[in-house]
């Protein structure tokens, strides 16, 4: 397998968590289909989504599409030749197929032309594959911005598109592709990346681009607070997924509310804490306490 890699990253304004799953599924599906249709070999496709970016890292991509032998069926032999000479029907077929008379063969009473089509280079194909895949994404609530020319999930801030160390020549939503991404919005500006070091360079700039890594960090932050205050924080899967999709560098913060509110039914407190505040209730020895765990984005 090839050890070449390609990277596409789209920087956007905050992504609603309701769009995350759709983007992941569609982007993988569309890029895989386009790579297959373009006969461009690859190993693994890794889609990533964070609150202000999404994209794909293609591992093991071939640098050239495979060569292809094209065989085209033409008119019947009776129509193609008259007294052994090529007819206008055959000459028209050859012109349309960009072929010569010596390329013709006859099988089962029909004429065929066969020619080898040499594969194009990946750097030429990828900008088109990426652009078409992004333009074909469907969203629950797309936005228009600028003078209304562009329509996408949220306004696009930058595009990073690379094949190994080379920048791919591509323009989309009025943004030219480069080898620059952006780190965490409160702490970093531009960050130079490549497909080889993308995830590490982003992490150094306080952006955990892989969802699985953000989930791992969120859970370890919850465990850190559990052990600090000797209590239990049950993990609600839906809330966990929301925190993971709404952050780039999730950090837990312990908060509390007035103790007098503990006289309310636990269900009222839990609904308020989880659904309205997107925070995790804290228990001690099975009883609800007046603590909660919230997540901020950043260290």
PDB file of C-alpha atoms in Angstrom, residues 19 27 46 63 67 85 102 110 112 120 133 154 195 197 208 220 227 232 234 239 249 265 270-271 298:
ATOM      1  CA  UNK A  19     -25.376  18.456  11.937  1.00  0.00           C
ATOM      2  CA  UNK A  27     -18.454  13.098   3.712  1.00  0.00           C
ATOM      3  CA  UNK A  46     -10.532   9.108   8.430  1.00  0.00           C
ATOM      4  CA  UNK A  63      -0.396   9.276  -6.648  1.00  0.00           C
ATOM      5  CA  UNK A  67      -4.633   3.071 -16.360  1.00  0.00           C
ATOM      6  CA  UNK A  85     -14.067  -0.396 -47.521  1.00  0.00           C
ATOM      7  CA  UNK A 102      -6.056   0.228 -37.172  1.00  0.00           C
ATOM      8  CA  UNK A 110     -19.887  -5.832 -34.622  1.00  0.00           C
ATOM      9  CA  UNK A 112     -15.095  -2.421 -31.608  1.00  0.00           C
ATOM     10  CA  UNK A 120      -4.316  11.214 -14.372  1.00  0.00           C
ATOM     11  CA  UNK A 133     -18.064  16.051  -2.360  1.00  0.00           C
ATOM     12  CA  UNK A 154     -22.114  27.613   8.267  1.00  0.00           C
ATOM     13  CA  UNK A 195      -1.267  15.379   6.324  1.00  0.00           C
ATOM     14  CA  UNK A 197       1.473  15.903  11.315  1.00  0.00           C
ATOM     15  CA  UNK A 208      -8.308  17.946  19.491  1.00  0.00           C
ATOM     16  CA  UNK A 220     -10.870  11.536  31.951  1.00  0.00           C
ATOM     17  CA  UNK A 227     -11.637  11.573  42.497  1.00  0.00           C
ATOM     18  CA  UNK A 232     -19.976   9.941  41.457  1.00  0.00           C
ATOM     19  CA  UNK A 234     -22.910   9.288  35.921  1.00  0.00           C
ATOM     20  CA  UNK A 239     -24.831  14.777  26.898  1.00  0.00           C
ATOM     21  CA  UNK A 249     -10.504  21.180  23.805  1.00  0.00           C
ATOM     22  CA  UNK A 265     -37.764  16.914  43.288  1.00  0.00           C
ATOM     23  CA  UNK A 270     -31.601  16.936  36.716  1.00  0.00           C
ATOM     24  CA  UNK A 271     -33.618  18.234  33.744  1.00  0.00           C
ATOM     25  CA  UNK A 298     -10.043  25.516  26.160  1.00  0.00           C
TER      26      UNK A 298
END
